[in-house]
mmCIF file of C-alpha atoms in Angstrom:
data_model
loop_
_atom_site.group_PDB
_atom_site.id
_atom_site.type_symbol
_atom_site.label_atom_id
_atom_site.label_comp_id
_atom_site.label_asym_id
_atom_site.label_seq_id
_atom_site.Cartn_x
_atom_site.Cartn_y
_atom_site.Cartn_z
ATOM 1 C CA LYS A 10 -3.591 -26.195 -17.615
ATOM 2 C CA ASN A 11 -3.335 -24.518 -14.504
ATOM 3 C CA GLU A 12 -2.052 -20.725 -15.312
ATOM 4 C CA VAL A 13 -0.552 -21.389 -11.829
ATOM 5 C CA GLU A 14 1.586 -24.300 -11.046
ATOM 6 C CA GLN A 15 3.769 -24.237 -8.038
ATOM 7 C CA SER A 16 6.392 -26.627 -6.234
ATOM 8 C CA PRO A 17 6.275 -28.831 -3.849
ATOM 9 C CA GLN A 18 2.350 -29.754 -3.110
ATOM 10 C CA ASN A 19 3.683 -30.393 0.243
ATOM 11 C CA LEU A 20 7.010 -29.291 2.065
ATOM 12 C CA THR A 21 7.944 -31.206 5.721
ATOM 13 C CA ALA A 22 11.844 -29.285 7.281
ATOM 14 C CA GLN A 23 13.745 -29.326 9.821
ATOM 15 C CA GLU A 24 13.889 -26.545 12.205
ATOM 16 C CA GLY A 25 16.598 -24.033 10.645
ATOM 17 C CA GLU A 26 16.504 -25.558 7.434
ATOM 18 C CA PHE A 27 16.513 -23.153 3.399
ATOM 19 C CA ILE A 28 13.256 -23.840 1.780
ATOM 20 C CA THR A 29 13.018 -23.204 -1.561
ATOM 21 C CA ILE A 30 9.013 -23.305 -3.513
ATOM 22 C CA ASN A 31 8.884 -22.974 -6.803
ATOM 23 C CA CYS A 32 6.371 -21.162 -8.811
ATOM 24 C CA SER A 33 5.763 -20.850 -12.673
ATOM 25 C CA TYR A 34 2.951 -19.530 -14.682
ATOM 26 C CA SER A 35 2.163 -19.675 -18.161
ATOM 27 C CA VAL A 36 -0.195 -16.117 -18.520
ATOM 28 C CA GLY A 37 1.322 -11.932 -18.881
ATOM 29 C CA ILE A 38 1.168 -10.507 -15.481
ATOM 30 C CA SER A 39 1.458 -7.564 -14.393
ATOM 31 C CA ALA A 40 2.380 -8.289 -10.790
ATOM 32 C CA LEU A 41 2.830 -11.893 -8.524
ATOM 33 C CA HIS A 42 1.922 -12.377 -4.757
ATOM 34 C CA TRP A 43 3.271 -14.906 -2.764
ATOM 35 C CA LEU A 44 0.416 -15.299 0.032
ATOM 36 C CA GLN A 45 0.164 -17.031 3.184
ATOM 37 C CA GLN A 46 -2.298 -19.220 4.673
ATOM 38 C CA HIS A 47 -2.248 -19.801 8.719
ATOM 39 C CA PRO A 48 -3.669 -22.976 9.770
ATOM 40 C CA GLY A 49 -6.265 -21.349 11.437
ATOM 41 C CA GLY A 50 -6.875 -19.775 7.552
ATOM 42 C CA GLY A 51 -5.928 -16.279 7.677
ATOM 43 C CA ILE A 52 -4.343 -15.219 4.772
ATOM 44 C CA VAL A 53 -1.387 -12.441 4.750
ATOM 45 C CA SER A 54 0.474 -10.839 1.145
ATOM 46 C CA LEU A 55 4.067 -11.391 2.129
ATOM 47 C CA PHE A 56 5.704 -10.141 -1.594
ATOM 48 C CA MET A 57 4.405 -8.712 -4.681
ATOM 49 C CA LEU A 58 6.712 -8.710 -7.443
ATOM 50 C CA SER A 59 7.052 -7.468 -11.208
ATOM 51 C CA SER A 60 10.730 -7.712 -11.180
ATOM 52 C CA GLY A 61 14.141 -8.881 -9.516
ATOM 53 C CA LYS A 62 14.259 -9.614 -5.823
ATOM 54 C CA LYS A 63 12.547 -8.503 -2.553
ATOM 55 C CA LYS A 64 13.491 -9.156 1.406
ATOM 56 C CA HIS A 65 12.110 -9.137 4.298
ATOM 57 C CA GLY A 66 13.337 -10.345 6.965
ATOM 58 C CA ARG A 67 13.975 -14.697 6.811
ATOM 59 C CA LEU A 68 12.300 -14.472 3.951
ATOM 60 C CA ILE A 69 13.043 -14.159 -0.122
ATOM 61 C CA ALA A 70 11.246 -13.382 -3.274
ATOM 62 C CA THR A 71 12.576 -13.541 -6.602
ATOM 63 C CA ILE A 72 10.813 -13.929 -10.483
ATOM 64 C CA ASN A 73 12.241 -14.440 -13.554
ATOM 65 C CA ILE A 74 9.579 -12.438 -16.131
ATOM 66 C CA GLN A 75 11.502 -14.251 -18.747
ATOM 67 C CA GLU A 76 10.880 -17.751 -17.800
ATOM 68 C CA LYS A 77 8.329 -17.255 -15.679
ATOM 69 C CA HIS A 78 9.118 -18.284 -12.594
ATOM 70 C CA SER A 79 9.248 -17.183 -9.364
ATOM 71 C CA SER A 80 10.219 -18.447 -6.482
ATOM 72 C CA LEU A 81 9.755 -17.910 -2.786
ATOM 73 C CA HIS A 82 12.615 -18.749 0.037
ATOM 74 C CA ILE A 83 12.629 -19.072 3.422
ATOM 75 C CA THR A 84 16.119 -19.080 5.408
ATOM 76 C CA ALA A 85 16.592 -20.136 8.842
ATOM 77 C CA SER A 86 13.695 -21.903 8.991
ATOM 78 C CA HIS A 87 10.962 -21.851 12.380
ATOM 79 C CA PRO A 88 8.501 -24.260 13.329
ATOM 80 C CA ARG A 89 5.971 -21.137 13.415
ATOM 81 C CA ASP A 90 6.939 -20.891 9.292
ATOM 82 C CA SER A 91 3.811 -23.990 9.066
ATOM 83 C CA ALA A 92 1.801 -22.736 6.727
ATOM 84 C CA VAL A 93 0.429 -23.150 2.602
ATOM 85 C CA TYR A 94 1.771 -21.127 0.442
ATOM 86 C CA ILE A 95 0.468 -19.641 -2.365
ATOM 87 C CA CYS A 96 1.130 -18.030 -5.236
ATOM 88 C CA ALA A 97 -0.691 -15.680 -7.036
ATOM 89 C CA VAL A 98 -1.039 -13.935 -10.836
ATOM 90 C CA ARG A 99 -1.653 -10.573 -11.609
ATOM 91 C CA SER A 100 -3.357 -10.838 -15.047
ATOM 92 C CA GLY A 101 -1.746 -8.000 -17.589
ATOM 93 C CA ASN A 102 -4.787 -6.007 -17.574
ATOM 94 C CA PHE A 103 -4.946 -5.687 -13.743
ATOM 95 C CA ASN A 104 -8.393 -7.732 -13.459
ATOM 96 C CA LYS A 105 -7.335 -11.249 -13.131
ATOM 97 C CA PHE A 106 -5.524 -13.216 -10.414
ATOM 98 C CA TYR A 107 -4.762 -17.038 -10.487
ATOM 99 C CA PHE A 108 -3.547 -19.086 -8.190
ATOM 100 C CA GLY A 109 -1.670 -21.741 -7.378
ATOM 101 C CA SER A 110 -2.862 -24.884 -5.691
ATOM 102 C CA GLY A 111 -0.807 -23.892 -2.482
ATOM 103 C CA THR A 112 2.479 -25.601 -1.352
ATOM 104 C CA LYS A 113 1.570 -27.392 2.870
ATOM 105 C CA LEU A 114 4.914 -26.553 4.728
ATOM 106 C CA ASN A 115 5.321 -28.573 7.720
ATOM 107 C CA VAL A 116 8.469 -27.430 9.556
ATOM 108 C CA LYS A 117 9.835 -29.604 12.575
ATOM 109 C CA PRO A 118 12.018 -28.399 15.321
ATOM 110 C CA GLY B 17 -6.694 1.230 12.770
ATOM 111 C CA ALA B 18 -9.545 -1.795 11.878
ATOM 112 C CA GLY B 19 -8.754 -4.349 9.728
ATOM 113 C CA VAL B 20 -11.233 -5.484 6.536
ATOM 114 C CA SER B 21 -13.923 -7.150 8.343
ATOM 115 C CA GLN B 22 -17.126 -8.915 6.613
ATOM 116 C CA SER B 23 -20.122 -9.945 7.880
ATOM 117 C CA PRO B 24 -21.177 -12.982 8.259
ATOM 118 C CA SER B 25 -18.725 -14.735 9.796
ATOM 119 C CA ASN B 26 -20.682 -17.681 9.017
ATOM 120 C CA LYS B 27 -23.793 -18.712 7.160
ATOM 121 C CA VAL B 28 -26.066 -21.533 6.594
ATOM 122 C CA THR B 29 -28.652 -21.311 4.460
ATOM 123 C CA GLU B 30 -30.723 -23.370 2.478
ATOM 124 C CA LYS B 31 -30.419 -24.365 -1.445
ATOM 125 C CA GLY B 32 -32.861 -21.643 -3.791
ATOM 126 C CA LYS B 33 -33.006 -19.038 -0.611
ATOM 127 C CA ASP B 34 -30.302 -15.826 -2.041
ATOM 128 C CA VAL B 35 -27.868 -14.948 0.363
ATOM 129 C CA GLU B 36 -26.062 -11.293 0.363
ATOM 130 C CA LEU B 37 -22.670 -11.668 1.894
ATOM 131 C CA ARG B 38 -21.205 -7.856 3.026
ATOM 132 C CA CYS B 39 -17.184 -6.330 2.984
ATOM 133 C CA ASP B 40 -16.170 -3.401 4.775
ATOM 134 C CA PRO B 41 -12.522 -2.513 3.511
ATOM 135 C CA ILE B 42 -9.919 -0.360 5.108
ATOM 136 C CA SER B 43 -11.190 3.628 5.335
ATOM 137 C CA GLY B 44 -8.827 4.721 2.276
ATOM 138 C CA HIS B 45 -8.338 1.784 0.466
ATOM 139 C CA THR B 46 -9.485 2.647 -3.791
ATOM 140 C CA ALA B 47 -9.046 -1.774 -4.654
ATOM 141 C CA LEU B 48 -11.221 -4.585 -3.243
ATOM 142 C CA TYR B 49 -10.809 -8.001 -4.234
ATOM 143 C CA TRP B 50 -13.162 -10.964 -3.603
ATOM 144 C CA TYR B 51 -12.544 -14.166 -3.587
ATOM 145 C CA ARG B 52 -13.408 -18.160 -2.960
ATOM 146 C CA GLN B 53 -12.280 -20.708 -1.276
ATOM 147 C CA SER B 54 -13.831 -24.185 -1.540
ATOM 148 C CA LEU B 55 -13.442 -26.975 1.160
ATOM 149 C CA GLY B 56 -9.698 -27.870 0.252
ATOM 150 C CA GLN B 57 -8.789 -26.058 -2.514
ATOM 151 C CA GLY B 58 -7.787 -23.654 -3.783
ATOM 152 C CA LEU B 59 -7.647 -19.812 -3.976
ATOM 153 C CA GLU B 60 -10.870 -18.608 -6.726
ATOM 154 C CA PHE B 61 -10.887 -14.853 -7.597
ATOM 155 C CA LEU B 62 -14.440 -14.070 -8.082
ATOM 156 C CA ILE B 63 -14.232 -10.098 -8.840
ATOM 157 C CA TYR B 64 -11.713 -7.077 -8.409
ATOM 158 C CA PHE B 65 -13.489 -3.332 -7.509
ATOM 159 C CA GLN B 66 -11.348 -0.226 -8.291
ATOM 160 C CA GLY B 67 -13.578 2.802 -6.560
ATOM 161 C CA ASN B 68 -17.086 1.098 -7.650
ATOM 162 C CA SER B 69 -16.673 0.321 -10.955
ATOM 163 C CA ALA B 70 -16.275 -3.837 -11.468
ATOM 164 C CA PRO B 71 -13.762 -3.797 -15.187
ATOM 165 C CA ASP B 72 -14.448 -7.192 -15.075
ATOM 166 C CA LYS B 73 -16.981 -9.612 -14.408
ATOM 167 C CA SER B 74 -16.170 -12.676 -16.485
ATOM 168 C CA GLY B 75 -14.909 -14.435 -13.074
ATOM 169 C CA LEU B 76 -18.428 -15.078 -11.389
ATOM 170 C CA PRO B 77 -19.146 -18.785 -11.558
ATOM 171 C CA SER B 78 -22.130 -18.013 -13.098
ATOM 172 C CA ASP B 79 -25.074 -15.268 -13.429
ATOM 173 C CA ARG B 80 -26.351 -16.086 -9.842
ATOM 174 C CA PHE B 81 -23.536 -14.079 -8.330
ATOM 175 C CA SER B 82 -22.990 -10.767 -8.508
ATOM 176 C CA ALA B 83 -21.991 -7.422 -6.952
ATOM 177 C CA GLU B 84 -21.255 -4.082 -6.196
ATOM 178 C CA ARG B 85 -19.712 -1.868 -4.182
ATOM 179 C CA THR B 86 -20.873 1.743 -3.316
ATOM 180 C CA GLY B 87 -19.650 5.266 -2.035
ATOM 181 C CA GLY B 88 -16.092 3.782 -2.838
ATOM 182 C CA SER B 89 -16.030 1.606 0.678
ATOM 183 C CA VAL B 90 -18.266 -1.452 0.929
ATOM 184 C CA SER B 91 -19.447 -4.365 -1.315
ATOM 185 C CA THR B 92 -21.968 -6.606 -0.931
ATOM 186 C CA LEU B 93 -21.507 -10.265 -3.053
ATOM 187 C CA THR B 94 -25.097 -11.518 -3.901
ATOM 188 C CA ILE B 95 -25.642 -15.302 -4.385
ATOM 189 C CA GLN B 96 -29.636 -15.824 -5.719
ATOM 190 C CA ARG B 97 -30.961 -19.475 -5.547
ATOM 191 C CA THR B 98 -28.017 -21.099 -3.959
ATOM 192 C CA GLN B 99 -26.844 -24.683 -4.497
ATOM 193 C CA GLN B 100 -24.752 -26.692 -2.523
ATOM 194 C CA GLU B 101 -22.075 -26.484 -4.951
ATOM 195 C CA ASP B 102 -21.800 -22.282 -4.134
ATOM 196 C CA SER B 103 -20.486 -24.060 -0.195
ATOM 197 C CA ALA B 104 -16.779 -22.273 0.638
ATOM 198 C CA VAL B 105 -14.960 -19.783 2.184
ATOM 199 C CA TYR B 106 -15.760 -16.006 0.406
ATOM 200 C CA LEU B 107 -12.346 -14.052 1.019
ATOM 201 C CA CYS B 108 -12.657 -10.129 0.664
ATOM 202 C CA ALA B 109 -9.100 -8.389 -0.097
ATOM 203 C CA SER B 110 -8.522 -3.880 0.293
ATOM 204 C CA SER B 111 -5.635 -2.440 -1.063
ATOM 205 C CA PHE B 112 -4.338 1.268 -1.079
ATOM 206 C CA SER B 113 -4.761 1.182 -5.068
ATOM 207 C CA PRO B 114 -4.635 -1.467 -7.515
ATOM 208 C CA GLY B 115 -0.790 -1.542 -7.996
ATOM 209 C CA SER B 116 0.282 -1.359 -4.421
ATOM 210 C CA ASN B 117 2.597 -3.932 -3.141
ATOM 211 C CA GLU B 118 -0.293 -5.209 -0.396
ATOM 212 C CA GLN B 119 -3.652 -7.156 -0.141
ATOM 213 C CA TYR B 120 -5.497 -6.986 3.226
ATOM 214 C CA PHE B 121 -7.370 -9.923 3.580
ATOM 215 C CA GLY B 122 -10.367 -10.082 5.931
ATOM 216 C CA PRO B 123 -11.793 -13.124 8.066
ATOM 217 C CA GLY B 124 -13.345 -14.136 5.203
ATOM 218 C CA THR B 125 -17.361 -15.734 5.115
ATOM 219 C CA ARG B 126 -17.451 -19.152 5.438
ATOM 220 C CA LEU B 127 -21.354 -20.258 3.586
ATOM 221 C CA THR B 128 -22.304 -23.408 3.779
ATOM 222 C CA VAL B 129 -25.841 -24.581 1.711
ATOM 223 C CA THR B 130 -27.657 -27.493 2.816
#
């Protein structure tokens, strides 16, 4: 059993659509991260959450600690948002990370 | 300022040889992380340093893997007696502190074991 489950695995959207990527986890965590991996392989950290909601530009991340669930939303999606989005959780003792398998997003113009 | 740098960017080695991968974190970042991404696979956590100390080494795949960090800065990941299954991109990241918002990732070292 994977400690972190993401859905969907693949997502195709039209430019302008609202996108939601989901992440569920089964371990106790100190924080949850959303990462973006571009087609060239570079990884960028988007958010770190331990509670509530964060917003950065068109990106919104939420976490529900009781339900062990997080969502990443993209409003007004754009082709440049096409990437793999990865959910990662940090264990409660800070010493380990567990990763979801990633969601491959393709936004078509 | 400079971001996280890793060297070499690519390494091809023969099975059974030892390799050393290097990570230069952002200056002043106390936390450093090593990850691995095998071809077509997800990210895998290997080890985390707070300063020069790694509290938990159980994420390392086998006893052929070791890592150290000196001076609270540069870290090296060493793989002894490499195997073909060690082929992957090895990524390093750093953050100001373990609880910081953001990890900054290096470009990775692509290791190919032939």
